[in-house]
Each structure stands twice: as C-alpha cells, then as structure tokens.
Amino acid sequence: MKQTMADLVDRYLHSVRITLPGEQREDILAELRQDIDSQLEEREQELGWTLSEDDIAAILKKRGHPSFVASRYVPQRYLIGPAMYPIYVFVLKLVLLWVIIPGFALTAPIVYATSGNSAMLAVLTKLPTALFSAFGIITLIFVACERSWVAGIHAAWADWDPRKLPPVPVFPPPDRLPRSAAVGELISGVFWAGVWIYVASHGFSVNFSGVHCSFPRIWREVFWPELGLLLAWTVLAGIVVFKPEHVRLYAIARIVIDCGCTIVTAVLFFAGGAAVAISGPQLPAEALARAQYGVALGLRITWISVIVLFLIDMLVQIARLRRSRSKPAWEMNSALGR
Amino acid sequence: MSQLDEIFENLRLELRRGSLTLAVMVELRTERYGYILRKALAEQGMEIDENTLYPLLRRLESQGLLASEWREEANRKKRFYRLSKEGQAILERLIEEWRSINASLELVLGTGARLRRKG
C-alpha cells in the first residue's frame, strides 16, 4: 500500500513538474510533496488505517489538476496589456472589417470581369490568408508596442494635467442645424448636379483598353428624376445656410429626397446587366460576356451599398425629427453647464 | 452553478484575497511551515487552499516580506516561514489600513441599514 501511495503521489508531482517555471521547479515540488505527505499522514491518523488508492486519489483530485496547480505558480502574463488593448481591438476591427473584406468584395468582380472565374476564385481563396496575416501582423506590432511603449503610457497616465484635456464639444441645439454642414452639402450638391448635366450632355459612354462601355436607355430614363433630386438637395442645403432653424422642414425634405434616391437606385439595381452595355471588337465573345457579368455584379454591390446609405440617412433624419421634439441636446448642454 | 452564484463567488474571492494576505502575515509572526499554517488559519475560520497559500508565500518571500529555511522535523524536511523585519513593518501599516477600511465600511453598512429601515 505504501508503494501505491508513493507511486500515485510521484505521478501527480511529476505531472505538476512538467509545467512549472524552471528556476524554482525542484523547490516548489519539494514543498508540495511535504504538504501532501503531511495531509496523507494526518488523514491516516484520522481514519486509523492505511489509505487505499481510492483515498489518495480523492485527496489528490481535491487538490486540483496538475496543470492547474502548476499554473498558480506562473506569474500572469499578457501579450497586450489593458493600456494598449482597446486600441488594438479598434485597429483590428478597422483593418479586418473595413479594409480587407470590402477590398476583396470590390476586387473579386473586377478580377472576374478581366480574368475570369478561376482568377476570381484564386483571389477569394486568398481571403483567409490575408485575414490571418493582417491579424498576425497587427498583433505583432501591438506586442512590440506593448514591450516598448507601455511604460511610457503609464508614465503619461501618472503625469497628466486636467487643464490640457480637450474642450467638450458643443451640441447644436435641436432647433438649429449646423451651418457648416449645410455649406458642405450646398457645394457638394452644385458639384454633383454639374457632373450629372455634363455627363448627360457629353454622352454616357466610356472607352478603356479596347473595351467600350456605354450606358443604355435606363440611365437616360433616370436622368431627370436624379437631376431633380440633386437640385432639391442643393436648394434645401441653401435654405439651411440662411434659415438653420428649419429643422423639421429639413428632416422631412431629406426623408423625401432619400426615398426618391432609393427608388432611382433600386431601378438601376433591378436593371442589372442592362445598366451597362460592353462591346469590344478585339475581345472574344466569352471574355466579353464575363466582363459584362462582372461589371453588372460590381454595379449591384455598389447600388446595394448606396441604398443602405440612404436608409441610414433616413433613420438619422427620423432621429433628428424626434430629437427636435424632446430636445435631449439642450439637456445635454445644460448638464454640461452650457 | 447559476450565473448569479458565479458572480457572487468571484466577488467573494476578490473580497477575501486581500484579507488572506493579511491573515497569513499575522500568523507568520510565529515561525510555521505551510501545512501547519494552513491548519492554523482554518481553525480560525480562514480556510485557504494549498494552491493559493504556497504561491502567496513565494510571492511574499520574493518581495522580502517573509524569510524561509528548510529544516528537518520529525524525520522530514520542511520549509519554515517567518515574517521578516520588512514584513513586520509592512504588516503594521496593513493592520492600520485594515482597521480604517473596516471602520469606514461599518459606517457605510450602518448608514445603508438605517436607510433600508426608513424606506
């Protein structure tokens, strides 16, 4: 029985040994053995008989798995600490979700149009590698920053001046629209209306690399509605520049314009491949058909993105309408002592 | 274990962590080895498992608050710990801090109890 006792304890301690920190390993094991031996001896005295294998196993089980026991002696370490972690997560999300994935989504149809199905699949199969590589590179950069800068960040946290904190942004009152944004919208509305008129008067066609892209009748059908919407948007921005207090009128007009833009975009979306005609006397028929399909796919992705943006803007305007009734921005400013 | 039980258990462990260090240091004003120290604490209602005690003893020793030596007792080698001079000085400050926290907490708890009775 003594042999069993020693055998089980030896096996237990050996398993603990594997993951213990090297420099203190023997010392820790000797102390653990001393503690286990004392516990087993005391238990034997309590029971009045020699411990069975099951008794010893129960005691060792209660002490915890060898890896758990060893882990308690290892100091807690992290690759990226709390000072850097929020920035790390932000950069990771930005690069993975807003750079790499959209990059692939836009590249794949273009590659399909120019080089075919197999080339597009080859591009798409590189997506996981690109994601993992970006993840690895970003993590390595932040680990390096953690090692070199974190002491500086902690020092900066310790030595800071409340007087150097940035000023609290002034929330525009709900009964006035920000004039600067309206000026931006006015300039942008004039610019895009000009572009739209110029393109219409000079024809809807483009030539590149021996491929002729023309924009068939469907574009002419949406010319006037789109121009009307662009002009309405421009006029509305002009009104806000001079009358920024017309919040509710502005929000309602924007919702109407967004609805119009969504309908025009939906028309283009449902036109699909018919929205662009591609011809190229030098190109084989198969390549031409592929290019037509790829461009149509790219356009569909673009139209969906545009529709989503209009829908988001509608939600923003609805929120503005509700805010103009409840005036939380005023409350916010007054809560901040403004 | 329900989620609430788990939250309680984590908070309970957090609450005990600091007080365990204090209790260990107080007990080591008298020289003891690990197993006896654990028993002494358990007899006074401060249960501490070996996976918490031994790493804690090592940490306190590496900080210079404890001193230890291997000695033979009852035909077995044991590691005896005792509070160092620096440990003694730190312990006095910690006890003072503990009493201050305890007094403040009693006040807070008393205020809370009075408010509950009024409510």
GROMACS .gro file of C-alpha atoms in nm:
model
  457
    1MET     CA    1   0.000   0.000   0.000
    2LYS     CA    2   0.290   0.236   0.083
    3GLN     CA    3   0.419   0.167  -0.266
    4THR     CA    4   0.081   0.269  -0.417
    5MET     CA    5   0.079   0.585  -0.207
    6ALA     CA    6   0.427   0.684  -0.318
    7ASP     CA    7   0.351   0.586  -0.676
    8LEU     CA    8   0.037   0.800  -0.707
    9VAL     CA    9   0.197   1.099  -0.537
   10ASP     CA   10   0.508   1.064  -0.753
   11ARG     CA   11   0.298   1.053  -1.068
   12TYR     CA   12   0.097   1.354  -0.951
   13LEU     CA   13   0.407   1.559  -0.872
   14HIS     CA   14   0.572   1.457  -1.197
   15SER     CA   15   0.270   1.588  -1.387
   16VAL     CA   16   0.287   1.914  -1.192
   17ARG     CA   17   0.659   1.937  -1.266
   18ILE     CA   18   0.613   1.949  -1.644
   19THR     CA   19   0.457   2.296  -1.648
   20LEU     CA   20   0.632   2.456  -1.350
   21PRO     CA   21   0.868   2.752  -1.404
   22GLY     CA   22   1.222   2.611  -1.441
   23GLU     CA   23   1.422   2.808  -1.187
   24GLN     CA   24   1.203   2.718  -0.886
   25ARG     CA   25   1.078   2.380  -1.003
   26GLU     CA   26   1.256   2.149  -0.756
   27ASP     CA   27   1.192   2.378  -0.462
   28ILE     CA   28   0.819   2.402  -0.537
   29LEU     CA   29   0.792   2.025  -0.584
   30ALA     CA   30   0.970   1.956  -0.254
   31GLU     CA   31   0.729   2.186  -0.074
   32LEU     CA   32   0.426   2.033  -0.245
   33ARG     CA   33   0.547   1.686  -0.152
   34GLN     CA   34   0.592   1.794   0.210
   35ASP     CA   35   0.236   1.931   0.213
   36ILE     CA   36   0.085   1.621   0.050
   37ASP     CA   37   0.274   1.387   0.282
   38SER     CA   38   0.154   1.582   0.587
   39GLN     CA   39  -0.204   1.572   0.460
   40LEU     CA   40  -0.194   1.197   0.388
   41GLU     CA   41  -0.039   1.120   0.725
   42GLU     CA   42  -0.299   1.321   0.908
   43ARG     CA   43  -0.577   1.154   0.713
   44GLU     CA   44  -0.437   0.809   0.801
   45GLN     CA   45  -0.433   0.905   1.168
   46GLU     CA   46  -0.792   1.028   1.148
   47LEU     CA   47  -0.916   0.710   0.980
   48GLY     CA   48  -0.700   0.472   1.178
   49TRP     CA   49  -0.598   0.265   0.877
   50THR     CA   50  -0.358   0.282   0.583
   51LEU     CA   51  -0.502   0.486   0.298
   52SER     CA   52  -0.625   0.298  -0.005
   53GLU     CA   53  -0.551   0.403  -0.359
   54ASP     CA   54  -0.903   0.549  -0.382
   55ASP     CA   55  -0.848   0.758  -0.066
   56ILE     CA   56  -0.525   0.900  -0.204
   57ALA     CA   57  -0.678   0.960  -0.545
   58ALA     CA   58  -0.966   1.151  -0.379
   59ILE     CA   59  -0.723   1.372  -0.184
   60LEU     CA   60  -0.512   1.444  -0.493
   61LYS     CA   61  -0.823   1.515  -0.700
   62LYS     CA   62  -0.937   1.767  -0.442
   63ARG     CA   63  -0.601   1.944  -0.463
   64GLY     CA   64  -0.663   2.010  -0.832
   65HIS     CA   65  -0.542   1.904  -1.174
   66PRO     CA   66  -0.159   1.910  -1.201
   67SER     CA   67  -0.169   2.177  -1.474
   68PHE     CA   68  -0.397   2.394  -1.257
   69VAL     CA   69  -0.167   2.354  -0.957
   70ALA     CA   70   0.138   2.446  -1.167
   71SER     CA   71  -0.044   2.743  -1.324
   72ARG     CA   72  -0.080   2.906  -0.980
   73TYR     CA   73   0.300   2.942  -0.961
   74VAL     CA   74   0.333   3.105  -1.303
   75PRO     CA   75   0.305   3.484  -1.294
   76GLN     CA   76   0.018   3.621  -1.504
   77ARG     CA   77   0.146   3.747  -1.838
   78TYR     CA   78  -0.025   3.902  -2.135
   79LEU     CA   79   0.092   3.991  -2.480
   80ILE     CA   80  -0.114   4.310  -2.500
   81GLY     CA   81  -0.198   4.483  -2.174
   82PRO     CA   82  -0.501   4.690  -2.073
   83ALA     CA   83  -0.338   5.016  -2.184
   84MET     CA   84  -0.300   4.901  -2.545
   85TYR     CA   85  -0.588   4.652  -2.575
   86PRO     CA   86  -0.873   4.893  -2.670
   87ILE     CA   87  -0.657   5.050  -2.945
   88TYR     CA   88  -0.556   4.702  -3.063
   89VAL     CA   89  -0.921   4.590  -3.094
   90PHE     CA   90  -1.011   4.913  -3.275
   91VAL     CA   91  -0.729   4.875  -3.531
   92LEU     CA   92  -0.808   4.505  -3.576
   93LYS     CA   93  -1.175   4.576  -3.649
   94LEU     CA   94  -1.087   4.866  -3.879
   95VAL     CA   95  -0.841   4.667  -4.088
   96LEU     CA   96  -1.025   4.333  -4.100
   97LEU     CA   97  -1.385   4.453  -4.137
   98TRP     CA   98  -1.346   4.783  -4.316
   99VAL     CA   99  -1.034   4.738  -4.531
  100ILE     CA  100  -0.962   4.375  -4.617
  101ILE     CA  101  -1.315   4.233  -4.653
  102PRO     CA  102  -1.454   4.532  -4.856
  103GLY     CA  103  -1.130   4.530  -5.058
  104PHE     CA  104  -1.191   4.168  -5.156
  105ALA     CA  105  -1.563   4.232  -5.219
  106LEU     CA  106  -1.479   4.504  -5.469
  107THR     CA  107  -1.176   4.334  -5.625
  108ALA     CA  108  -1.338   3.996  -5.689
  109PRO     CA  109  -1.595   4.118  -5.951
  110ILE     CA  110  -1.329   4.324  -6.130
  111VAL     CA  111  -1.091   4.026  -6.143
  112TYR     CA  112  -1.380   3.811  -6.268
  113ALA     CA  113  -1.456   4.066  -6.540
  114THR     CA  114  -1.098   4.090  -6.661
  115SER     CA  115  -0.955   3.742  -6.598
  116GLY     CA  116  -1.244   3.500  -6.545
  117ASN     CA  117  -1.393   3.266  -6.290
  118SER     CA  118  -1.078   3.077  -6.188
  119ALA     CA  119  -0.885   3.401  -6.131
  120MET     CA  120  -1.169   3.531  -5.912
  121LEU     CA  121  -1.173   3.207  -5.711
  122ALA     CA  122  -0.793   3.231  -5.672
  123VAL     CA  123  -0.840   3.582  -5.531
  124LEU     CA  124  -1.117   3.471  -5.294
  125THR     CA  125  -0.914   3.175  -5.161
  126LYS     CA  126  -0.651   3.427  -5.053
  127LEU     CA  127  -0.903   3.600  -4.824
  128PRO     CA  128  -0.844   3.374  -4.516
  129THR     CA  129  -0.467   3.407  -4.560
  130ALA     CA  130  -0.498   3.785  -4.588
  131LEU     CA  131  -0.718   3.799  -4.275
  132PHE     CA  132  -0.482   3.577  -4.073
  133SER     CA  133  -0.174   3.764  -4.197
  134ALA     CA  134  -0.328   4.100  -4.109
  135PHE     CA  135  -0.431   3.965  -3.768
  136GLY     CA  136  -0.078   3.833  -3.707
  137ILE     CA  137   0.099   4.147  -3.825
  138ILE     CA  138  -0.126   4.380  -3.623
  139THR     CA  139  -0.086   4.161  -3.314
  140LEU     CA  140   0.294   4.155  -3.354
  141ILE     CA  141   0.306   4.534  -3.394
  142PHE     CA  142   0.099   4.581  -3.079
  143VAL     CA  143   0.308   4.328  -2.885
  144ALA     CA  144   0.618   4.525  -2.986
  145CYS     CA  145   0.444   4.850  -2.881
  146GLU     CA  146   0.344   4.688  -2.551
  147ARG     CA  147   0.708   4.598  -2.480
  148SER     CA  148   0.849   4.937  -2.578
  149TRP     CA  149   0.580   5.199  -2.514
  150VAL     CA  150   0.366   5.074  -2.231
  151ALA     CA  151   0.598   5.213  -1.962
  152GLY     CA  152   0.570   5.550  -2.138
  153ILE     CA  153   0.189   5.525  -2.148
  154HIS     CA  154   0.174   5.450  -1.776
  155ALA     CA  155   0.411   5.741  -1.711
  156ALA     CA  156   0.183   5.965  -1.921
  157TRP     CA  157  -0.118   5.846  -1.720
  158ALA     CA  158   0.063   5.933  -1.399
  159ASP     CA  159   0.179   6.274  -1.523
  160TRP     CA  160  -0.124   6.446  -1.679
  161ASP     CA  161  -0.277   6.787  -1.647
  162PRO     CA  162  -0.658   6.824  -1.632
  163ARG     CA  163  -0.618   7.172  -1.784
  164LYS     CA  164  -0.487   7.012  -2.106
  165LEU     CA  165  -0.797   6.798  -2.164
  166PRO     CA  166  -0.982   6.874  -2.492
  167PRO     CA  167  -1.288   7.103  -2.467
  168VAL     CA  168  -1.636   6.947  -2.452
  169PRO     CA  169  -1.796   6.966  -2.799
  170VAL     CA  170  -2.094   7.197  -2.815
  171PHE     CA  171  -2.401   7.001  -2.922
  172PRO     CA  172  -2.606   7.203  -3.171
  173PRO     CA  173  -2.941   7.293  -3.021
  174PRO     CA  174  -3.225   7.088  -3.174
  175ASP     CA  175  -3.392   7.396  -3.316
  176ARG     CA  176  -3.090   7.488  -3.530
  177LEU     CA  177  -2.896   7.288  -3.792
  178PRO     CA  178  -2.517   7.314  -3.815
  179ARG     CA  179  -2.449   7.578  -4.082
  180SER     CA  180  -2.105   7.438  -4.173
  181ALA     CA  181  -2.258   7.102  -4.274
  182ALA     CA  182  -2.520   7.283  -4.483
  183VAL     CA  183  -2.247   7.478  -4.667
  184GLY     CA  184  -2.069   7.148  -4.740
  185GLU     CA  185  -2.393   6.996  -4.872
  186LEU     CA  186  -2.459   7.303  -5.089
  187ILE     CA  187  -2.113   7.286  -5.252
  188SER     CA  188  -2.139   6.912  -5.298
  189GLY     CA  189  -2.494   6.938  -5.444
  190VAL     CA  190  -2.382   7.201  -5.701
  191PHE     CA  191  -2.079   6.988  -5.794
  192TRP     CA  192  -2.273   6.663  -5.846
  193ALA     CA  193  -2.556   6.834  -6.035
  194GLY     CA  194  -2.287   6.984  -6.267
  195VAL     CA  195  -2.123   6.645  -6.315
  196TRP     CA  196  -2.461   6.484  -6.388
  197ILE     CA  197  -2.550   6.751  -6.650
  198TYR     CA  198  -2.202   6.735  -6.807
  199VAL     CA  199  -2.209   6.355  -6.839
  200ALA     CA  200  -2.561   6.370  -6.987
  201SER     CA  201  -2.466   6.632  -7.247
  202HIS     CA  202  -2.143   6.457  -7.350
  203GLY     CA  203  -2.295   6.109  -7.373
  204PHE     CA  204  -2.296   5.815  -7.141
  205SER     CA  205  -2.007   5.615  -7.278
  206VAL     CA  206  -1.651   5.529  -7.174
  207ASN     CA  207  -1.363   5.359  -7.360
  208PHE     CA  208  -1.082   5.177  -7.187
  209SER     CA  209  -0.830   4.912  -7.303
  210GLY     CA  210  -1.021   4.837  -7.621
  211VAL     CA  211  -1.348   4.790  -7.430
  212HIS     CA  212  -1.635   5.026  -7.500
  213CYS     CA  213  -1.880   5.077  -7.213
  214SER     CA  214  -2.200   5.259  -7.295
  215PHE     CA  215  -2.484   5.333  -7.059
  216PRO     CA  216  -2.808   5.241  -7.230
  217ARG     CA  217  -3.152   5.390  -7.215
  218ILE     CA  218  -3.216   5.308  -6.849
  219TRP     CA  219  -2.971   5.584  -6.750
  220ARG     CA  220  -3.149   5.839  -6.967
  221GLU     CA  221  -3.474   5.742  -6.800
  222VAL     CA  222  -3.335   5.822  -6.458
  223PHE     CA  223  -3.159   6.144  -6.573
  224TRP     CA  224  -3.441   6.388  -6.492
  225PRO     CA  225  -3.553   6.229  -6.163
  226GLU     CA  226  -3.191   6.216  -6.042
  227LEU     CA  227  -3.122   6.574  -6.151
  228GLY     CA  228  -3.442   6.684  -5.976
  229LEU     CA  229  -3.335   6.513  -5.656
  230LEU     CA  230  -2.984   6.662  -5.672
  231LEU     CA  231  -3.126   7.012  -5.725
  232ALA     CA  232  -3.378   6.964  -5.442
  233TRP     CA  233  -3.093   6.857  -5.213
  234THR     CA  234  -2.888   7.165  -5.319
  235VAL     CA  235  -3.178   7.406  -5.268
  236LEU     CA  236  -3.254   7.252  -4.929
  237ALA     CA  237  -2.890   7.296  -4.821
  238GLY     CA  238  -2.910   7.659  -4.941
  239ILE     CA  239  -3.221   7.718  -4.729
  240VAL     CA  240  -3.048   7.575  -4.421
  241VAL     CA  241  -2.748   7.805  -4.471
  242PHE     CA  242  -2.979   8.105  -4.432
  243LYS     CA  243  -3.250   7.952  -4.211
  244PRO     CA  244  -3.083   7.692  -3.989
  245GLU     CA  245  -3.380   7.686  -3.753
  246HIS     CA  246  -3.598   7.496  -4.008
  247VAL     CA  247  -3.500   7.161  -3.859
  248ARG     CA  248  -3.828   6.978  -3.906
  249LEU     CA  249  -3.874   7.102  -4.265
  250TYR     CA  250  -3.515   6.997  -4.343
  251ALA     CA  251  -3.556   6.650  -4.187
  252ILE     CA  252  -3.888   6.584  -4.368
  253ALA     CA  253  -3.748   6.710  -4.702
  254ARG     CA  254  -3.437   6.493  -4.658
  255ILE     CA  255  -3.653   6.186  -4.592
  256VAL     CA  256  -3.848   6.258  -4.913
  257ILE     CA  257  -3.524   6.309  -5.112
  258ASP     CA  258  -3.374   5.990  -4.962
  259CYS     CA  259  -3.689   5.799  -5.063
  260GLY     CA  260  -3.658   5.934  -5.419
  261CYS     CA  261  -3.288   5.844  -5.436
  262THR     CA  262  -3.364   5.494  -5.304
  263ILE     CA  263  -3.625   5.442  -5.578
  264VAL     CA  264  -3.386   5.564  -5.852
  265THR     CA  265  -3.109   5.339  -5.720
  266ALA     CA  266  -3.350   5.045  -5.698
  267VAL     CA  267  -3.444   5.099  -6.065
  268LEU     CA  268  -3.076   5.081  -6.157
  269PHE     CA  269  -3.029   4.776  -5.933
  270PHE     CA  270  -3.314   4.584  -6.097
  271ALA     CA  271  -3.184   4.681  -6.443
  272GLY     CA  272  -2.883   4.461  -6.352
  273GLY     CA  273  -2.659   4.391  -6.653
  274ALA     CA  274  -2.881   4.603  -6.876
  275ALA     CA  275  -2.743   4.913  -6.698
  276VAL     CA  276  -2.413   4.882  -6.885
  277ALA     CA  277  -2.351   4.763  -7.240
  278ILE     CA  278  -1.999   4.643  -7.313
  279SER     CA  279  -1.860   4.595  -7.660
  280GLY     CA  280  -1.510   4.522  -7.782
  281PRO     CA  281  -1.437   4.412  -8.136
  282GLN     CA  282  -1.098   4.274  -8.025
  283LEU     CA  283  -1.237   4.065  -7.740
  284PRO     CA  284  -1.356   3.703  -7.773
  285ALA     CA  285  -1.726   3.653  -7.706
  286GLU     CA  286  -1.663   3.457  -7.383
  287ALA     CA  287  -1.440   3.729  -7.236
  288LEU     CA  288  -1.693   3.991  -7.333
  289ALA     CA  289  -1.978   3.805  -7.160
  290ARG     CA  290  -1.763   3.760  -6.849
  291ALA     CA  291  -1.677   4.130  -6.844
  292GLN     CA  292  -2.046   4.219  -6.881
  293TYR     CA  293  -2.137   3.990  -6.590
  294GLY     CA  294  -1.852   4.116  -6.369
  295VAL     CA  295  -1.938   4.482  -6.424
  296ALA     CA  296  -2.308   4.412  -6.357
  297LEU     CA  297  -2.212   4.233  -6.032
  298GLY     CA  298  -1.989   4.522  -5.926
  299LEU     CA  299  -2.268   4.770  -6.001
  300ARG     CA  300  -2.520   4.566  -5.800
  301ILE     CA  301  -2.287   4.569  -5.496
  302THR     CA  302  -2.249   4.946  -5.539
  303TRP     CA  303  -2.627   5.001  -5.566
  304ILE     CA  304  -2.693   4.796  -5.251
  305SER     CA  305  -2.431   4.998  -5.061
  306VAL     CA  306  -2.588   5.325  -5.185
  307ILE     CA  307  -2.939   5.210  -5.083
  308VAL     CA  308  -2.808   5.117  -4.737
  309LEU     CA  309  -2.655   5.465  -4.703
  310PHE     CA  310  -2.985   5.631  -4.797
  311LEU     CA  311  -3.172   5.415  -4.547
  312ILE     CA  312  -2.923   5.507  -4.275
  313ASP     CA  313  -2.968   5.875  -4.360
  314MET     CA  314  -3.346   5.834  -4.335
  315LEU     CA  315  -3.302   5.689  -3.985
  316VAL     CA  316  -3.074   5.982  -3.894
  317GLN     CA  317  -3.341   6.227  -4.012
  318ILE     CA  318  -3.617   6.042  -3.822
  319ALA     CA  319  -3.400   6.061  -3.510
  320ARG     CA  320  -3.349   6.434  -3.577
  321LEU     CA  321  -3.727   6.481  -3.601
  322ARG     CA  322  -3.778   6.303  -3.269
  323ARG     CA  323  -3.492   6.496  -3.107
  324SER     CA  324  -3.637   6.826  -3.217
  325ARG     CA  325  -3.944   6.733  -3.013
  326SER     CA  326  -3.771   6.601  -2.698
  327LYS     CA  327  -3.468   6.836  -2.702
  328PRO     CA  328  -3.213   6.599  -2.544
  329ALA     CA  329  -2.925   6.801  -2.690
  330TRP     CA  330  -3.032   7.104  -2.486
  331GLU     CA  331  -3.046   6.887  -2.179
  332MET     CA  332  -2.702   6.753  -2.261
  333ASN     CA  333  -2.560   7.103  -2.296
  334SER     CA  334  -2.724   7.221  -1.976
  335ALA     CA  335  -2.600   6.909  -1.795
  336LEU     CA  336  -2.253   7.013  -1.906
  337GLY     CA  337  -2.313   7.362  -1.768
  338ARG     CA  338  -2.366   7.530  -2.106
  339MET     CA  339  -2.376   2.696  -1.069
  340SER     CA  340  -2.609   2.974  -1.182
  341GLN     CA  341  -2.473   3.298  -1.327
  342LEU     CA  342  -2.559   3.488  -1.008
  343ASP     CA  343  -2.381   3.227  -0.796
  344GLU     CA  344  -2.079   3.258  -1.019
  345ILE     CA  345  -2.078   3.637  -0.988
  346PHE     CA  346  -2.111   3.605  -0.610
  347GLU     CA  347  -1.828   3.352  -0.595
  348ASN     CA  348  -1.594   3.579  -0.794
  349LEU     CA  349  -1.678   3.879  -0.575
  350ARG     CA  350  -1.637   3.670  -0.259
  351LEU     CA  351  -1.291   3.555  -0.372
  352GLU     CA  352  -1.199   3.913  -0.460
  353LEU     CA  353  -1.314   4.025  -0.115
  354ARG     CA  354  -1.114   3.753   0.060
  355ARG     CA  355  -0.793   3.788  -0.143
  356GLY     CA  356  -0.655   4.090   0.039
  357SER     CA  357  -0.762   3.972   0.382
  358LEU     CA  358  -0.595   3.633   0.329
  359THR     CA  359  -0.259   3.800   0.274
  360LEU     CA  360  -0.305   3.993   0.595
  361ALA     CA  361  -0.405   3.680   0.788
  362VAL     CA  362  -0.105   3.485   0.655
  363MET     CA  363   0.133   3.762   0.754
  364VAL     CA  364  -0.017   3.786   1.102
  365GLU     CA  365   0.014   3.410   1.153
  366LEU     CA  366   0.376   3.416   1.038
  367ARG     CA  367   0.481   3.639   1.321
  368THR     CA  368   0.541   3.292   1.464
  369GLU     CA  369   0.755   3.060   1.252
  370ARG     CA  370   0.549   2.791   1.079
  371TYR     CA  371   0.564   2.556   0.784
  372GLY     CA  372   0.296   2.557   0.515
  373TYR     CA  373   0.074   2.273   0.629
  374ILE     CA  374   0.059   2.388   0.991
  375LEU     CA  375  -0.001   2.747   0.879
  376ARG     CA  376  -0.295   2.631   0.668
  377LYS     CA  377  -0.440   2.439   0.962
  378ALA     CA  378  -0.392   2.732   1.199
  379LEU     CA  379  -0.578   2.961   0.961
  380ALA     CA  380  -0.856   2.706   0.905
  381GLU     CA  381  -0.906   2.668   1.282
  382GLN     CA  382  -0.972   3.042   1.299
  383GLY     CA  383  -1.220   3.033   1.010
  384MET     CA  384  -0.978   3.149   0.740
  385GLU     CA  385  -0.980   2.849   0.506
  386ILE     CA  386  -0.712   2.876   0.239
  387ASP     CA  387  -0.637   2.608  -0.016
  388GLU     CA  388  -0.281   2.498  -0.081
  389ASN     CA  389  -0.290   2.627  -0.439
  390THR     CA  390  -0.344   2.976  -0.305
  391LEU     CA  391  -0.123   2.956   0.003
  392TYR     CA  392   0.205   2.833  -0.143
  393PRO     CA  393   0.219   3.072  -0.440
  394LEU     CA  394   0.127   3.354  -0.197
  395LEU     CA  395   0.410   3.254   0.039
  396ARG     CA  396   0.654   3.256  -0.252
  397ARG     CA  397   0.535   3.597  -0.369
  398LEU     CA  398   0.568   3.746  -0.022
  399GLU     CA  399   0.914   3.592   0.013
  400SER     CA  400   1.025   3.728  -0.326
  401GLN     CA  401   0.909   4.073  -0.205
  402GLY     CA  402   1.128   4.035   0.102
  403LEU     CA  403   0.835   4.025   0.346
  404LEU     CA  404   0.898   3.665   0.451
  405ALA     CA  405   1.211   3.461   0.518
  406SER     CA  406   1.221   3.086   0.488
  407GLU     CA  407   1.451   2.792   0.554
  408TRP     CA  408   1.439   2.417   0.503
  409ARG     CA  409   1.479   2.224   0.831
  410GLU     CA  410   1.427   1.867   0.939
  411GLU     CA  411   1.146   1.798   1.182
  412ALA     CA  412   1.014   1.454   1.278
  413ASN     CA  413   1.245   1.290   1.020
  414ARG     CA  414   1.104   1.503   0.741
  415LYS     CA  415   1.239   1.813   0.569
  416LYS     CA  416   1.002   2.107   0.598
  417ARG     CA  417   1.016   2.465   0.483
  418PHE     CA  418   0.959   2.707   0.770
  419TYR     CA  419   0.843   3.063   0.706
  420ARG     CA  420   0.852   3.367   0.929
  421LEU     CA  421   0.786   3.734   0.887
  422SER     CA  422   1.099   3.936   0.802
  423LYS     CA  423   1.182   4.274   0.956
  424GLU     CA  424   1.045   4.449   0.645
  425GLY     CA  425   0.739   4.224   0.658
  426GLN     CA  426   0.678   4.326   1.019
  427ALA     CA  427   0.689   4.696   0.926
  428ILE     CA  428   0.454   4.643   0.630
  429LEU     CA  429   0.219   4.431   0.843
  430GLU     CA  430   0.179   4.708   1.099
  431ARG     CA  431   0.082   4.952   0.824
  432LEU     CA  432  -0.155   4.698   0.669
  433ILE     CA  433  -0.328   4.633   1.002
  434GLU     CA  434  -0.376   5.006   1.046
  435GLU     CA  435  -0.518   5.030   0.693
  436TRP     CA  436  -0.742   4.729   0.755
  437ARG     CA  437  -0.885   4.887   1.071
  438SER     CA  438  -0.951   5.210   0.887
  439ILE     CA  439  -1.126   5.030   0.598
  440ASN     CA  440  -1.324   4.821   0.845
  441ALA     CA  441  -1.439   5.126   1.039
  442SER     CA  442  -1.541   5.307   0.719
  443LEU     CA  443  -1.722   5.001   0.592
  444GLU     CA  444  -1.907   4.963   0.922
  445LEU     CA  445  -2.020   5.324   0.888
  446VAL     CA  446  -2.132   5.268   0.529
  447LEU     CA  447  -2.312   4.945   0.620
  448GLY     CA  448  -2.473   5.115   0.919
  449THR     CA  449  -2.597   5.403   0.701
  450GLY     CA  450  -2.728   5.157   0.444
  451ALA     CA  451  -2.914   4.958   0.712
  452ARG     CA  452  -3.069   5.277   0.858
  453LEU     CA  453  -3.184   5.390   0.512
  454ARG     CA  454  -3.338   5.048   0.445
  455ARG     CA  455  -3.527   5.059   0.776
  456LYS     CA  456  -3.659   5.409   0.694
  457GLY     CA  457  -3.756   5.300   0.341
   0.00000   0.00000   0.00000
